[in-house]
PDB file of C-alpha atoms in Angstrom:
ATOM      1  CA  GLU A 168     -45.890 -42.935  31.839  1.00  0.00           C
ATOM      2  CA  VAL A 169     -44.816 -42.021  28.345  1.00  0.00           C
ATOM      3  CA  ALA A 170     -41.139 -41.427  28.864  1.00  0.00           C
ATOM      4  CA  PRO A 171     -40.273 -45.146  29.682  1.00  0.00           C
ATOM      5  CA  ARG A 172     -42.333 -46.372  26.705  1.00  0.00           C
ATOM      6  CA  ARG A 173     -40.655 -43.928  24.281  1.00  0.00           C
ATOM      7  CA  ALA A 174     -37.112 -44.509  25.750  1.00  0.00           C
ATOM      8  CA  PHE A 175     -37.552 -48.360  25.247  1.00  0.00           C
ATOM      9  CA  ILE A 176     -38.789 -48.043  21.676  1.00  0.00           C
ATOM     10  CA  GLN A 177     -36.093 -45.701  20.813  1.00  0.00           C
ATOM     11  CA  SER A 178     -33.395 -48.106  22.157  1.00  0.00           C
ATOM     12  CA  HIS A 179     -34.255 -50.598  19.319  1.00  0.00           C
ATOM     13  CA  ALA A 180     -34.177 -47.978  16.739  1.00  0.00           C
ATOM     14  CA  THR A 181     -30.610 -48.743  15.585  1.00  0.00           C
ATOM     15  CA  GLN A 182     -30.256 -52.577  16.378  1.00  0.00           C
ATOM     16  CA  VAL A 183     -30.195 -55.312  13.643  1.00  0.00           C
ATOM     17  CA  ARG A 184     -30.913 -58.816  13.730  1.00  0.00           C
ATOM     18  CA  LYS A 185     -28.026 -61.107  14.755  1.00  0.00           C
ATOM     19  CA  GLY A 186     -25.604 -61.574  11.845  1.00  0.00           C
ATOM     20  CA  SER A 187     -27.491 -59.260   9.482  1.00  0.00           C
ATOM     21  CA  GLU A 188     -28.102 -55.726   8.410  1.00  0.00           C
ATOM     22  CA  VAL A 189     -31.979 -56.339   8.830  1.00  0.00           C
ATOM     23  CA  PRO A 190     -33.356 -53.886  11.336  1.00  0.00           C
ATOM     24  CA  TYR A 191     -34.360 -55.660  14.588  1.00  0.00           C
ATOM     25  CA  ALA A 192     -37.711 -53.826  14.400  1.00  0.00           C
ATOM     26  CA  SER A 193     -38.612 -56.112  11.346  1.00  0.00           C
ATOM     27  CA  HIS A 194     -38.730 -59.039  13.647  1.00  0.00           C
ATOM     28  CA  LEU A 195     -40.829 -57.190  16.128  1.00  0.00           C
ATOM     29  CA  PHE A 196     -43.286 -55.891  13.510  1.00  0.00           C
ATOM     30  CA  GLY A 197     -43.396 -59.319  11.941  1.00  0.00           C
ATOM     31  CA  THR A 198     -44.459 -61.103  15.202  1.00  0.00           C
ATOM     32  CA  CYS A 199     -47.028 -58.293  15.633  1.00  0.00           C
ATOM     33  CA  SER A 200     -48.405 -58.921  12.215  1.00  0.00           C
ATOM     34  CA  ILE A 201     -48.709 -62.734  12.733  1.00  0.00           C
ATOM     35  CA  VAL A 202     -50.575 -62.324  16.023  1.00  0.00           C
ATOM     36  CA  LEU A 203     -53.017 -59.732  14.564  1.00  0.00           C
ATOM     37  CA  ASP A 204     -53.603 -62.032  11.556  1.00  0.00           C
ATOM     38  CA  HIS A 205     -54.812 -64.636  14.043  1.00  0.00           C
ATOM     39  CA  GLY A 206     -57.195 -62.514  16.061  1.00  0.00           C
ATOM     40  CA  ALA A 207     -54.842 -60.970  18.663  1.00  0.00           C
ATOM     41  CA  ASN A 208     -56.399 -58.054  20.789  1.00  0.00           C
ATOM     42  CA  GLU A 209     -54.430 -55.016  21.520  1.00  0.00           C
ATOM     43  CA  ASP A 210     -52.765 -56.096  24.681  1.00  0.00           C
ATOM     44  CA  GLN A 211     -51.483 -59.225  22.749  1.00  0.00           C
ATOM     45  CA  ALA A 212     -50.283 -57.053  19.728  1.00  0.00           C
ATOM     46  CA  ILE A 213     -48.332 -54.873  22.051  1.00  0.00           C
ATOM     47  CA  ALA A 214     -46.707 -57.808  23.793  1.00  0.00           C
ATOM     48  CA  ALA A 215     -45.835 -59.169  20.410  1.00  0.00           C
ATOM     49  CA  LEU A 216     -43.991 -55.937  19.631  1.00  0.00           C
ATOM     50  CA  LEU A 217     -42.096 -56.118  23.159  1.00  0.00           C
ATOM     51  CA  HIS A 218     -41.766 -59.918  23.353  1.00  0.00           C
ATOM     52  CA  ASP A 219     -38.058 -59.935  23.373  1.00  0.00           C
ATOM     53  CA  ALA A 220     -37.776 -56.761  25.472  1.00  0.00           C
ATOM     54  CA  ILE A 221     -36.881 -58.294  28.903  1.00  0.00           C
ATOM     55  CA  GLU A 222     -34.329 -60.871  27.529  1.00  0.00           C
ATOM     56  CA  ASP A 223     -32.543 -58.663  24.969  1.00  0.00           C
ATOM     57  CA  VAL A 224     -31.372 -55.988  27.489  1.00  0.00           C
ATOM     58  CA  HIS A 225     -28.603 -55.903  30.100  1.00  0.00           C
ATOM     59  CA  TYR A 226     -30.971 -54.307  32.711  1.00  0.00           C
ATOM     60  CA  ALA A 227     -33.962 -56.508  33.119  1.00  0.00           C
ATOM     61  CA  PRO A 228     -35.733 -54.407  35.771  1.00  0.00           C
ATOM     62  CA  GLY A 229     -35.779 -51.334  33.653  1.00  0.00           C
ATOM     63  CA  ALA A 230     -37.176 -53.354  30.675  1.00  0.00           C
ATOM     64  CA  ARG A 231     -39.818 -54.615  33.054  1.00  0.00           C
ATOM     65  CA  GLU A 232     -40.704 -51.147  34.024  1.00  0.00           C
ATOM     66  CA  ALA A 233     -41.011 -49.977  30.415  1.00  0.00           C
ATOM     67  CA  VAL A 234     -43.202 -53.073  29.372  1.00  0.00           C
ATOM     68  CA  ALA A 235     -45.163 -52.666  32.711  1.00  0.00           C
ATOM     69  CA  ALA A 236     -45.952 -48.929  31.650  1.00  0.00           C
ATOM     70  CA  PHE A 237     -48.270 -50.442  28.851  1.00  0.00           C
ATOM     71  CA  CYS A 238     -50.374 -52.451  31.192  1.00  0.00           C
ATOM     72  CA  PRO A 239     -50.245 -55.680  33.375  1.00  0.00           C
ATOM     73  CA  GLU A 240     -51.514 -58.113  30.761  1.00  0.00           C
ATOM     74  CA  VAL A 241     -48.848 -56.924  28.456  1.00  0.00           C
ATOM     75  CA  LEU A 242     -46.074 -57.450  31.034  1.00  0.00           C
ATOM     76  CA  ARG A 243     -47.463 -60.936  31.925  1.00  0.00           C
ATOM     77  CA  ILE A 244     -47.341 -62.103  28.305  1.00  0.00           C
ATOM     78  CA  VAL A 245     -43.903 -60.658  27.606  1.00  0.00           C
ATOM     79  CA  GLU A 246     -42.465 -62.279  30.867  1.00  0.00           C
ATOM     80  CA  ALA A 247     -44.070 -65.720  29.840  1.00  0.00           C
ATOM     81  CA  CYS A 248     -42.362 -65.211  26.371  1.00  0.00           C
ATOM     82  CA  THR A 249     -38.780 -64.514  28.274  1.00  0.00           C
ATOM     83  CA  ASP A 250     -36.413 -67.365  28.079  1.00  0.00           C
ATOM     84  CA  ALA A 251     -33.883 -65.564  30.324  1.00  0.00           C
ATOM     85  CA  ASP A 252     -33.439 -62.342  32.104  1.00  0.00           C
ATOM     86  CA  THR A 253     -29.832 -62.713  33.394  1.00  0.00           C
ATOM     87  CA  HIS A 254     -26.792 -61.838  31.739  1.00  0.00           C
ATOM     88  CA  PRO A 255     -24.714 -63.828  30.806  1.00  0.00           C
ATOM     89  CA  LYS A 256     -27.649 -65.934  29.527  1.00  0.00           C
ATOM     90  CA  PRO A 257     -27.708 -69.666  30.427  1.00  0.00           C
ATOM     91  CA  PRO A 258     -26.628 -72.066  27.910  1.00  0.00           C
ATOM     92  CA  TRP A 259     -28.601 -71.979  24.678  1.00  0.00           C
ATOM     93  CA  LYS A 260     -29.974 -75.615  24.552  1.00  0.00           C
ATOM     94  CA  ALA A 261     -30.793 -75.755  28.181  1.00  0.00           C
ATOM     95  CA  ARG A 262     -32.598 -72.394  28.071  1.00  0.00           C
ATOM     96  CA  LYS A 263     -34.562 -73.304  25.031  1.00  0.00           C
ATOM     97  CA  VAL A 264     -35.605 -76.753  26.418  1.00  0.00           C
ATOM     98  CA  ALA A 265     -36.830 -75.083  29.538  1.00  0.00           C
ATOM     99  CA  TYR A 266     -38.643 -72.562  27.744  1.00  0.00           C
ATOM    100  CA  ILE A 267     -40.516 -75.026  25.711  1.00  0.00           C
ATOM    101  CA  GLU A 268     -41.459 -77.128  28.738  1.00  0.00           C
ATOM    102  CA  HIS A 269     -42.707 -74.064  30.353  1.00  0.00           C
ATOM    103  CA  LEU A 270     -45.170 -73.610  27.485  1.00  0.00           C
ATOM    104  CA  VAL A 271     -47.055 -76.698  28.531  1.00  0.00           C
ATOM    105  CA  ASP A 272     -48.784 -74.778  31.272  1.00  0.00           C
ATOM    106  CA  ALA A 273     -49.190 -71.447  29.058  1.00  0.00           C
ATOM    107  CA  ASP A 274     -52.435 -69.895  28.236  1.00  0.00           C
ATOM    108  CA  GLY A 275     -53.699 -68.831  24.902  1.00  0.00           C
ATOM    109  CA  PRO A 276     -52.430 -65.338  24.566  1.00  0.00           C
ATOM    110  CA  VAL A 277     -48.973 -66.454  25.612  1.00  0.00           C
ATOM    111  CA  LEU A 278     -48.953 -69.311  23.197  1.00  0.00           C
ATOM    112  CA  LEU A 279     -50.231 -66.981  20.457  1.00  0.00           C
ATOM    113  CA  VAL A 280     -47.362 -64.535  21.007  1.00  0.00           C
ATOM    114  CA  SER A 281     -44.790 -67.366  21.482  1.00  0.00           C
ATOM    115  CA  ALA A 282     -45.844 -69.280  18.258  1.00  0.00           C
ATOM    116  CA  ALA A 283     -45.907 -65.968  16.216  1.00  0.00           C
ATOM    117  CA  ASP A 284     -42.309 -65.377  17.448  1.00  0.00           C
ATOM    118  CA  LYS A 285     -41.052 -68.802  16.476  1.00  0.00           C
ATOM    119  CA  LEU A 286     -42.982 -68.715  13.170  1.00  0.00           C
ATOM    120  CA  HIS A 287     -41.455 -65.360  12.223  1.00  0.00           C
ATOM    121  CA  ASN A 288     -37.855 -66.616  13.119  1.00  0.00           C
ATOM    122  CA  ALA A 289     -38.552 -69.865  11.175  1.00  0.00           C
ATOM    123  CA  ARG A 290     -39.725 -67.690   8.079  1.00  0.00           C
ATOM    124  CA  SER A 291     -36.559 -65.618   8.555  1.00  0.00           C
ATOM    125  CA  MET A 292     -34.344 -68.659   8.725  1.00  0.00           C
ATOM    126  CA  VAL A 293     -35.865 -69.986   5.499  1.00  0.00           C
ATOM    127  CA  ALA A 294     -35.476 -66.835   3.673  1.00  0.00           C
ATOM    128  CA  CYS A 295     -31.681 -66.949   4.275  1.00  0.00           C
ATOM    129  CA  VAL A 296     -29.926 -67.623   0.954  1.00  0.00           C
ATOM    130  CA  PRO A 297     -26.125 -67.996   0.828  1.00  0.00           C
ATOM    131  CA  GLY A 298     -24.626 -64.991  -0.373  1.00  0.00           C
ATOM    132  CA  SER A 299     -27.350 -62.704   0.605  1.00  0.00           C
ATOM    133  CA  ARG A 300     -27.288 -60.018   3.206  1.00  0.00           C
ATOM    134  CA  HIS A 301     -28.781 -62.396   5.696  1.00  0.00           C
ATOM    135  CA  SER A 302     -26.788 -64.886   7.792  1.00  0.00           C
ATOM    136  CA  PRO A 303     -27.344 -68.460   7.278  1.00  0.00           C
ATOM    137  CA  PRO A 304     -29.648 -70.452   9.745  1.00  0.00           C
ATOM    138  CA  ASP A 305     -28.104 -71.014  13.125  1.00  0.00           C
ATOM    139  CA  HIS A 306     -26.772 -74.545  13.538  1.00  0.00           C
ATOM    140  CA  ARG A 307     -28.174 -74.580  17.175  1.00  0.00           C
ATOM    141  CA  PHE A 308     -31.693 -75.292  15.808  1.00  0.00           C
ATOM    142  CA  THR A 309     -30.863 -78.522  14.117  1.00  0.00           C
ATOM    143  CA  GLY A 310     -30.127 -80.517  17.302  1.00  0.00           C
ATOM    144  CA  LEU A 311     -33.139 -79.409  19.598  1.00  0.00           C
ATOM    145  CA  ILE A 312     -34.890 -82.222  21.122  1.00  0.00           C
ATOM    146  CA  PHE A 313     -38.521 -81.558  21.803  1.00  0.00           C
ATOM    147  CA  SER A 314     -40.222 -83.516  24.726  1.00  0.00           C
ATOM    148  CA  ARG A 315     -43.651 -85.000  24.485  1.00  0.00           C
ATOM    149  CA  PRO A 316     -45.177 -82.283  26.801  1.00  0.00           C
ATOM    150  CA  ALA A 317     -43.850 -79.694  24.569  1.00  0.00           C
ATOM    151  CA  ILE A 318     -45.061 -81.394  21.421  1.00  0.00           C
ATOM    152  CA  ARG A 319     -48.483 -81.598  22.856  1.00  0.00           C
ATOM    153  CA  SER A 320     -48.287 -77.888  23.861  1.00  0.00           C
ATOM    154  CA  SER A 321     -47.360 -77.122  20.408  1.00  0.00           C
ATOM    155  CA  ALA A 322     -50.175 -79.172  18.998  1.00  0.00           C
ATOM    156  CA  ASN A 323     -52.695 -77.415  21.273  1.00  0.00           C
ATOM    157  CA  SER A 324     -51.309 -73.947  20.381  1.00  0.00           C
ATOM    158  CA  ALA A 325     -51.965 -74.878  16.581  1.00  0.00           C
ATOM    159  CA  SER A 326     -55.745 -74.229  17.303  1.00  0.00           C
ATOM    160  CA  ILE A 327     -55.091 -70.921  18.576  1.00  0.00           C
ATOM    161  CA  VAL A 328     -52.859 -69.656  15.633  1.00  0.00           C
ATOM    162  CA  GLY A 329     -54.986 -71.486  12.874  1.00  0.00           C
TER     163      GLY A 329
END
């Protein structure tokens, strides 16, 4: 049981965030910190650490197995926070709109981890300064159209994350 977890965690050891030299682990720890700041339990904190696991690997079944080694609830949350598990991934905008739409039916733990992920990403984008070691914000975020159900879902999740 420990081997899949160790192998999975070690697989992120040398990764960096897209377009930067910032260790990928900083995003995982940042997301986890946010959920813990908002009352997450142990399963939710672990799911926050692993929230990108399935979508960021080329072999999703192996990633699912590694995540499932923690417990079924961690796997459930991580799967619900996954916007694509195929490679190549579907087009960015369609994938993000579908993900936002699916949050309408998501429960509290999923909304907490998802909101923490998006908040950490937004904080990272705001921290981007031209000429710094961070890449500038991705232009794709500027044209994303949010549907009314997704906005309602986000408003409802605000009570979960404070």
